[in-house]
PDB file of C-alpha atoms in Angstrom:
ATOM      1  CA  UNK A   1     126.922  45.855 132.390  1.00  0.00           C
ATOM      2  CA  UNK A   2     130.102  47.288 131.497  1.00  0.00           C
ATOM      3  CA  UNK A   3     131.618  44.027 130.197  1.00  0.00           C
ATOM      4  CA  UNK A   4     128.647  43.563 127.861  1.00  0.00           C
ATOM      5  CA  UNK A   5     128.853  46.840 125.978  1.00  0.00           C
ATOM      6  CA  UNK A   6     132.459  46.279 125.498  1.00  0.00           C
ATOM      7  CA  UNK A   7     131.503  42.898 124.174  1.00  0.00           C
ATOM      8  CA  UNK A   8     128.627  44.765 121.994  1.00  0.00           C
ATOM      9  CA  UNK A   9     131.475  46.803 120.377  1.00  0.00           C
ATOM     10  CA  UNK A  10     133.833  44.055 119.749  1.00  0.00           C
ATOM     11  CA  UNK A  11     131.308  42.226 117.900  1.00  0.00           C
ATOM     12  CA  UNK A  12     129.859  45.651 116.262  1.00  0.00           C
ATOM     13  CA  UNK A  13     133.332  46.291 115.087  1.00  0.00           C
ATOM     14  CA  UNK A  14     134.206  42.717 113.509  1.00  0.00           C
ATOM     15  CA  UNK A  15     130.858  42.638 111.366  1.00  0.00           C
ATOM     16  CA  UNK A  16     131.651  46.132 110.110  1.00  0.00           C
ATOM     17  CA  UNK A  17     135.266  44.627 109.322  1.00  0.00           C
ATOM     18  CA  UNK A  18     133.596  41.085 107.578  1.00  0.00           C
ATOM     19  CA  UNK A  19     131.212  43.959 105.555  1.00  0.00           C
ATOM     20  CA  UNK A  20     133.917  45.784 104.212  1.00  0.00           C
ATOM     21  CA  UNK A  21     135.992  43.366 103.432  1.00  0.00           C
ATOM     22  CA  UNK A  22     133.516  41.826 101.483  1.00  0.00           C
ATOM     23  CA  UNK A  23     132.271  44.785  99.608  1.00  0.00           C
ATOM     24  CA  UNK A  24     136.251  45.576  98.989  1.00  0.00           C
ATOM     25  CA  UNK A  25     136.390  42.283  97.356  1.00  0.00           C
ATOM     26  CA  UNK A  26     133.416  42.864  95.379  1.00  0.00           C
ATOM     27  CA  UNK A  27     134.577  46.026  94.176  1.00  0.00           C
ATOM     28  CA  UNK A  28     138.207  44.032  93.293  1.00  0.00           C
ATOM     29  CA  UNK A  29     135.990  41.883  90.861  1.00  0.00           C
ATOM     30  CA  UNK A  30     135.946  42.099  87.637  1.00  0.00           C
ATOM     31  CA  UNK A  31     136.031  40.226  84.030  1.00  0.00           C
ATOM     32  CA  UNK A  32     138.630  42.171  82.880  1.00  0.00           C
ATOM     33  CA  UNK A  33     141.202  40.786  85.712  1.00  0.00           C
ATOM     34  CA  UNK A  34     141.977  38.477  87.948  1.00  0.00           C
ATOM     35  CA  UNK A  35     141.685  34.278  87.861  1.00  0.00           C
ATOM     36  CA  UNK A  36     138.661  32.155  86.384  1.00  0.00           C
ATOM     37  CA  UNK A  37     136.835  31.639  89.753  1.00  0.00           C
ATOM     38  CA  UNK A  38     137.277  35.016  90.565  1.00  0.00           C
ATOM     39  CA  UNK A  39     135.434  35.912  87.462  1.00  0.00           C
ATOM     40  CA  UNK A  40     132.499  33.271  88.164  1.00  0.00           C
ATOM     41  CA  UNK A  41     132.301  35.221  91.361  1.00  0.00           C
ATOM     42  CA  UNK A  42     131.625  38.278  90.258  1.00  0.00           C
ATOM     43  CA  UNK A  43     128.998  36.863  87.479  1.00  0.00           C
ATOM     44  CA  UNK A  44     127.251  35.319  90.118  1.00  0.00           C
ATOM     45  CA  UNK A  45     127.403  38.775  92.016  1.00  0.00           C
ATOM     46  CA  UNK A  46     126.190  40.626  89.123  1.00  0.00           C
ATOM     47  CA  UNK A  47     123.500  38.141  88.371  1.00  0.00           C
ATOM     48  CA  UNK A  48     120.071  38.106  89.364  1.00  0.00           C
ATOM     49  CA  UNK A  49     117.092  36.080  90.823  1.00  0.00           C
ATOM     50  CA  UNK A  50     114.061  35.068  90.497  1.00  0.00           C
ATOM     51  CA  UNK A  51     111.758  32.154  91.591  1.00  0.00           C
ATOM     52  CA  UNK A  52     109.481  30.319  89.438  1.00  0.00           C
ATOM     53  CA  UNK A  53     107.206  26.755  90.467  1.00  0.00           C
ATOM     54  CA  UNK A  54     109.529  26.874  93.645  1.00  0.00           C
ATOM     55  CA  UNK A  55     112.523  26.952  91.822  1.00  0.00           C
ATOM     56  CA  UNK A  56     115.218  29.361  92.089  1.00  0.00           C
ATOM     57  CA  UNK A  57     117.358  30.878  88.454  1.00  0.00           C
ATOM     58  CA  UNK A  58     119.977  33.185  87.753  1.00  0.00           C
ATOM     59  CA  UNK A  59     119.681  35.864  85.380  1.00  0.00           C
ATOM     60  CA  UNK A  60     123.093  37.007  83.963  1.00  0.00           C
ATOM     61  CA  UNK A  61     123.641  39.092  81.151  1.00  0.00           C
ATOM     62  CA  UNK A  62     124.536  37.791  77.992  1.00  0.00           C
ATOM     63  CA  UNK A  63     127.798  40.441  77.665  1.00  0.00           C
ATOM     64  CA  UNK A  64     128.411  39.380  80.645  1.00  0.00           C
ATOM     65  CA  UNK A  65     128.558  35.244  79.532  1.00  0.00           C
ATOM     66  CA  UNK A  66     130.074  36.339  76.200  1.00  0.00           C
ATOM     67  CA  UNK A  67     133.191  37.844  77.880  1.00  0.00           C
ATOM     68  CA  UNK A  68     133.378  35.021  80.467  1.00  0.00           C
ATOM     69  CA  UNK A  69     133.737  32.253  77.623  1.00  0.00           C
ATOM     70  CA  UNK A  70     136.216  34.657  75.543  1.00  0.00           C
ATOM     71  CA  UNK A  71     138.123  34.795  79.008  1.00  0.00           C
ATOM     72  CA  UNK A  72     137.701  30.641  79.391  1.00  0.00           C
ATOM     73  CA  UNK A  73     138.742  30.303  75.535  1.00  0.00           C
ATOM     74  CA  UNK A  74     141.741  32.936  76.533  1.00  0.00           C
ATOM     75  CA  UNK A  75     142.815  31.397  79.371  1.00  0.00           C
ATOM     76  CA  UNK A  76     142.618  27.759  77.694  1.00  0.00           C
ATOM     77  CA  UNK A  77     144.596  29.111  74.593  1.00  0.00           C
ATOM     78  CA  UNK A  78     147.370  30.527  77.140  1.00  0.00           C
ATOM     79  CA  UNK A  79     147.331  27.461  79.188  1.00  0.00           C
ATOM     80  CA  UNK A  80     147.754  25.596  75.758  1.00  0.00           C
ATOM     81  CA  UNK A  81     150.337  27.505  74.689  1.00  0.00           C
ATOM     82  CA  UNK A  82     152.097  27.489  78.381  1.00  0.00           C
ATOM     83  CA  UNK A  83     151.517  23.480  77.871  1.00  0.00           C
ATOM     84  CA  UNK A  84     153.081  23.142  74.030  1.00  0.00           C
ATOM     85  CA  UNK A  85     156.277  25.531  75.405  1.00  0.00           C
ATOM     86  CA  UNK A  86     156.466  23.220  78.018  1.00  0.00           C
ATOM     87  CA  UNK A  87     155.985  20.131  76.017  1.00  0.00           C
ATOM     88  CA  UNK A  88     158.653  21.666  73.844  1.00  0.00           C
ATOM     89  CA  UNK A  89     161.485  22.529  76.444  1.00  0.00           C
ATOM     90  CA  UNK A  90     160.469  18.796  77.924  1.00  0.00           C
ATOM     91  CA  UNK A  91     161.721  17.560  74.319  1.00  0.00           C
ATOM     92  CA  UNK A  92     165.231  19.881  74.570  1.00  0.00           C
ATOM     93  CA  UNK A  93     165.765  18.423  78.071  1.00  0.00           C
ATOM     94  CA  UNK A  94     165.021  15.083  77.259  1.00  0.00           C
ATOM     95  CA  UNK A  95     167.432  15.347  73.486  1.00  0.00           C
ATOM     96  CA  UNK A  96     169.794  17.460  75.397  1.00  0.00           C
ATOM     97  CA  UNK A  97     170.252  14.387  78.332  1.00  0.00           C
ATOM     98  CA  UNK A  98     170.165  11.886  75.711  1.00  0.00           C
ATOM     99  CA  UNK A  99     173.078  13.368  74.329  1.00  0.00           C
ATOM    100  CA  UNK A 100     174.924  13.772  77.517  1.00  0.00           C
ATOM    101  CA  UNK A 101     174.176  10.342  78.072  1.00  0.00           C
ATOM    102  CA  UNK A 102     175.577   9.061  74.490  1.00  0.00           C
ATOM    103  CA  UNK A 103     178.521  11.255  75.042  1.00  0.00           C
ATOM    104  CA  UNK A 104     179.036   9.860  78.735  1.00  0.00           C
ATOM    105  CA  UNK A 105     178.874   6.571  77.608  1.00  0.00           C
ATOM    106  CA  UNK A 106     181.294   7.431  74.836  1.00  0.00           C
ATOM    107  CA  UNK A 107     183.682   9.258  77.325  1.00  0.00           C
ATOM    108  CA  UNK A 108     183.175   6.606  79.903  1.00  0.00           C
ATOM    109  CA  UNK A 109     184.333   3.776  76.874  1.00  0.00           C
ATOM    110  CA  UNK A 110     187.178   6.116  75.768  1.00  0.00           C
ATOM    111  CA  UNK A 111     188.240   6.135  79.763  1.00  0.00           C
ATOM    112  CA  UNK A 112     187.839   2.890  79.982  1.00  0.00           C
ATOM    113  CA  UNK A 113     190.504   2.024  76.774  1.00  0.00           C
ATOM    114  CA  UNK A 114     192.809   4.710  77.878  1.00  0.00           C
ATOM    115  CA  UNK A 115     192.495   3.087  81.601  1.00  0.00           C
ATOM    116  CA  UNK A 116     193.586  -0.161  79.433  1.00  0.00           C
ATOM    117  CA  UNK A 117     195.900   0.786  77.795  1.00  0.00           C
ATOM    118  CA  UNK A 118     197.789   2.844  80.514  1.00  0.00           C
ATOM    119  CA  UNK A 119     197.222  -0.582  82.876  1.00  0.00           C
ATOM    120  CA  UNK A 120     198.903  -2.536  79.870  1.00  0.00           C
ATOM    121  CA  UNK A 121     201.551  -2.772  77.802  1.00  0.00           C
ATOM    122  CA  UNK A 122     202.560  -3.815  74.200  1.00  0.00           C
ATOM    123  CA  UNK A 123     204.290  -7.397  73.838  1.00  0.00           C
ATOM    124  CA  UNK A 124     205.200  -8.602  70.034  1.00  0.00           C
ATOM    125  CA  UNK A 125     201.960  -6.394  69.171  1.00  0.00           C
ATOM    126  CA  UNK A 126     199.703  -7.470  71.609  1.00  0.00           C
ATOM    127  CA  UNK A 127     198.026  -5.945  74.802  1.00  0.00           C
ATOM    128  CA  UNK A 128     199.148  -7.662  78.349  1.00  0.00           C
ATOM    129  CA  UNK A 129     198.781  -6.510  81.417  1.00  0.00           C
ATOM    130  CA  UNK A 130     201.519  -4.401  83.581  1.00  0.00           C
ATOM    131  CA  UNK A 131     202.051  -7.449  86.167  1.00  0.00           C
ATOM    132  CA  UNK A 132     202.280 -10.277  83.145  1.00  0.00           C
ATOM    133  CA  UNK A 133     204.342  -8.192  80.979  1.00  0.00           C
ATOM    134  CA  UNK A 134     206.927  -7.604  84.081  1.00  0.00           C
ATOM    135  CA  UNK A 135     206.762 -11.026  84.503  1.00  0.00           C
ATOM    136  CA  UNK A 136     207.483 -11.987  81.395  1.00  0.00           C
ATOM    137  CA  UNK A 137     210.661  -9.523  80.907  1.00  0.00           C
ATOM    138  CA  UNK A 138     212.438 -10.866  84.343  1.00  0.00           C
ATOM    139  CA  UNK A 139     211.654 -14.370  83.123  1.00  0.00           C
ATOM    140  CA  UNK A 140     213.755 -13.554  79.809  1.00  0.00           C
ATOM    141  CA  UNK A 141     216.251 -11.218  81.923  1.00  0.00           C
ATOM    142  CA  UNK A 142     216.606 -14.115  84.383  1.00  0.00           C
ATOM    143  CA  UNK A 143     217.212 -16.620  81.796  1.00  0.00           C
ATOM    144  CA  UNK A 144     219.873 -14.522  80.032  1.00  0.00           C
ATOM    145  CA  UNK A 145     221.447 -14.214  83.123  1.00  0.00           C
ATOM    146  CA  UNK A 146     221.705 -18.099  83.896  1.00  0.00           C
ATOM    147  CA  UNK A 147     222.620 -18.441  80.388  1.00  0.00           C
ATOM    148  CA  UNK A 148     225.578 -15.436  80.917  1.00  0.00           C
ATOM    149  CA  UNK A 149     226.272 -17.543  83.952  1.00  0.00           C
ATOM    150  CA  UNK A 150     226.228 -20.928  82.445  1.00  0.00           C
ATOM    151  CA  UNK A 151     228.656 -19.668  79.921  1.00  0.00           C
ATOM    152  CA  UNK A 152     231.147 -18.010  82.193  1.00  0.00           C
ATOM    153  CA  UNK A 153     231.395 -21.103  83.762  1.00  0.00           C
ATOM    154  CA  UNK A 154     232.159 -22.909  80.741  1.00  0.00           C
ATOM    155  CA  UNK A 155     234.613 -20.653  79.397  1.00  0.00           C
ATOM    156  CA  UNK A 156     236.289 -20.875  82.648  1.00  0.00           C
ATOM    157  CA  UNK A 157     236.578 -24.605  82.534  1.00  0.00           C
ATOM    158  CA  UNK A 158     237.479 -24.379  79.039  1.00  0.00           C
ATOM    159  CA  UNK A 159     240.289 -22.296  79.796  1.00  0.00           C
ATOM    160  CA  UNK A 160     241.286 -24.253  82.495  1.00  0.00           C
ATOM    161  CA  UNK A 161     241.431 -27.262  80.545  1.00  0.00           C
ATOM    162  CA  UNK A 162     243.373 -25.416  77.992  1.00  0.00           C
ATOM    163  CA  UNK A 163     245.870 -24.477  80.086  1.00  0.00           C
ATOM    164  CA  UNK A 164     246.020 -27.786  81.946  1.00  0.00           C
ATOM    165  CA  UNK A 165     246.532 -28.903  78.222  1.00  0.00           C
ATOM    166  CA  UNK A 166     249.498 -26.529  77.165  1.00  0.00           C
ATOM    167  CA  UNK A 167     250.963 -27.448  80.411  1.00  0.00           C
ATOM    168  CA  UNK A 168     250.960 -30.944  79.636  1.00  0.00           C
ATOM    169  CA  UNK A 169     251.657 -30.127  75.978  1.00  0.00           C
ATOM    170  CA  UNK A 170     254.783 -28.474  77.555  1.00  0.00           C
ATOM    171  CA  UNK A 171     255.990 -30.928  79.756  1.00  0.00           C
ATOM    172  CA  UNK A 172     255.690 -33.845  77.240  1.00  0.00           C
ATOM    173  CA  UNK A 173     257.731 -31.463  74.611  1.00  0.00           C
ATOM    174  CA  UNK A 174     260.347 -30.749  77.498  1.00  0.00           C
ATOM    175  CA  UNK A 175     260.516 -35.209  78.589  1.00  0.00           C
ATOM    176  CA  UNK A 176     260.027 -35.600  74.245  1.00  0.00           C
ATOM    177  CA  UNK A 177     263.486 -33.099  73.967  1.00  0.00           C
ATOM    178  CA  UNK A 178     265.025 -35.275  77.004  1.00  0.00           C
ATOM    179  CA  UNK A 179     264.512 -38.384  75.504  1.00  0.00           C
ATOM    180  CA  UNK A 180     265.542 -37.140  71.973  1.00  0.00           C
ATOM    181  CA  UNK A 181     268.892 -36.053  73.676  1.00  0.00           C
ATOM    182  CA  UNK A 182     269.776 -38.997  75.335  1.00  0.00           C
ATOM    183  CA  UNK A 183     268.590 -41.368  72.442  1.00  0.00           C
ATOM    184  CA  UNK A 184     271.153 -38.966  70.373  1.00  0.00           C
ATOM    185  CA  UNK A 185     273.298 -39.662  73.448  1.00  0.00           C
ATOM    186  CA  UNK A 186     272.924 -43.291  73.295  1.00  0.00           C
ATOM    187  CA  UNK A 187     273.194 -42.666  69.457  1.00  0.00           C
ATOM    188  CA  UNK A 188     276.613 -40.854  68.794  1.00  0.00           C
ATOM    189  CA  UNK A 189     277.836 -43.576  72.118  1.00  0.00           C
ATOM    190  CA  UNK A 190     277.342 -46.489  70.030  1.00  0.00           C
ATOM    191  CA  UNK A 191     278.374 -45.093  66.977  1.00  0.00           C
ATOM    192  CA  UNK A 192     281.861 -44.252  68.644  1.00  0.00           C
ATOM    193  CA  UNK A 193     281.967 -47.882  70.429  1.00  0.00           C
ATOM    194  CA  UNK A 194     281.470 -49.787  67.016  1.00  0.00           C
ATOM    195  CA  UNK A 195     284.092 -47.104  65.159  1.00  0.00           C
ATOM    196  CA  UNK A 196     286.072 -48.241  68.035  1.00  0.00           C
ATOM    197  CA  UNK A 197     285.542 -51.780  66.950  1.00  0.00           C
ATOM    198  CA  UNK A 198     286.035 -51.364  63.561  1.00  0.00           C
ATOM    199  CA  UNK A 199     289.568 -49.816  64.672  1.00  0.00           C
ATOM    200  CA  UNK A 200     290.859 -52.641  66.553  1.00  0.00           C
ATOM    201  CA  UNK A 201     289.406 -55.099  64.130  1.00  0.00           C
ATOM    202  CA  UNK A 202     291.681 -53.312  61.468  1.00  0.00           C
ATOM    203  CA  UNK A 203     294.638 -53.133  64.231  1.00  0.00           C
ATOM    204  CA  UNK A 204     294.489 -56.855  64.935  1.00  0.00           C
ATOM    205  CA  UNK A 205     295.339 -57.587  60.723  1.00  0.00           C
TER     206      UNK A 205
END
């Protein structure tokens, strides 16, 4: 028995709580405030009822309808308006990334030449890269260098054949003044053997 009349109160106390909420919320209506539906709600409140032929209709107030269109047309207008700034700030964006986009593709080219350029270098006015340029230069350094060495040589073997020729140039002046002594030699001998001739020739008349 005891368990029911508890049970009597519970359920006494949560309709009184469903009823007043309700009747707060129809007191929080109104066509001055609040949302769209919120407003149909409260027309349909405020309207009344009647049955004709079986049928049921609403009566609602014409004020009532007036307002409720003026708050459509109001709402509509705002949305519009919401919808047009929108629209409009879309458009910024959408210019706005179209010019980051034409100046990142202009920065990313620019990148891309200085990348080049740094990467290469200039050879008789034209772009090569790092690796072939290098190449190039210790081609021409190593070629100078055999030439360098192929002209040392040279020189050296010139100069030795020039001295090997002064040296020979030497002896053959030293064997030329040898035999240009003794052919004097020879000379001035048989010069003095026929004057010696001649001598006893003129003796013996």
């Amino acid at each position: 028995m005891k368990g029911f009349r508890i049970l009597f109160i519970v359920i006494a106390l949560l309709t009184f709580n469903l009823q007043f909420a309700q009747e707060t919320d129809g007191e929080n209506l109104s066509l001055d405030q609040g949302p769209i539906s919120s407003q149909f709600e409260y027309l349909i409140k405020k309207s009344g009822n009647y049955r004709a032929e079986g049928k049921r209709y609403e009566v609602v107030r014409v004020i009532y309808l007036d307002k409720l269109r003026q708050n459509v047309l109001d709402s509509l207008n705002a949305a519009n308006k919401i919808k047009g700034e929108l629209n409009a700030t879309i458009s910024g964006h959408e210019s706005t990334i179209s010019s980051l986009n034409s100046k990142l593709l202009e920065t990313s080219n620019s990148l891309t030449s200085v990348t080049e350029e740094k990467d290469s270098m200039s050879f008789f006015g034209a772009l090569v890269s790092k690796s072939t340029y290098n190449f190039i230069l210790w081609t021409i350094i190593g070629g100078l260098l055999l030439m360098l060495l192929l002209f040392i040589y040279k020189f050296r073997n010139s100069n030795i054949l020039t001295q090997e020729a002064k040296t020979t140039l030497s002896e053959l002046e030293v064997e030329y003044e040898q035999h240009r002594r003794r052919a004097l030699e020879r000379e001035q001998k048989i010069s003095r053997q026929l004057q010696d001739e001649i001598n006893k020739y003129k003796k013996s008349k």
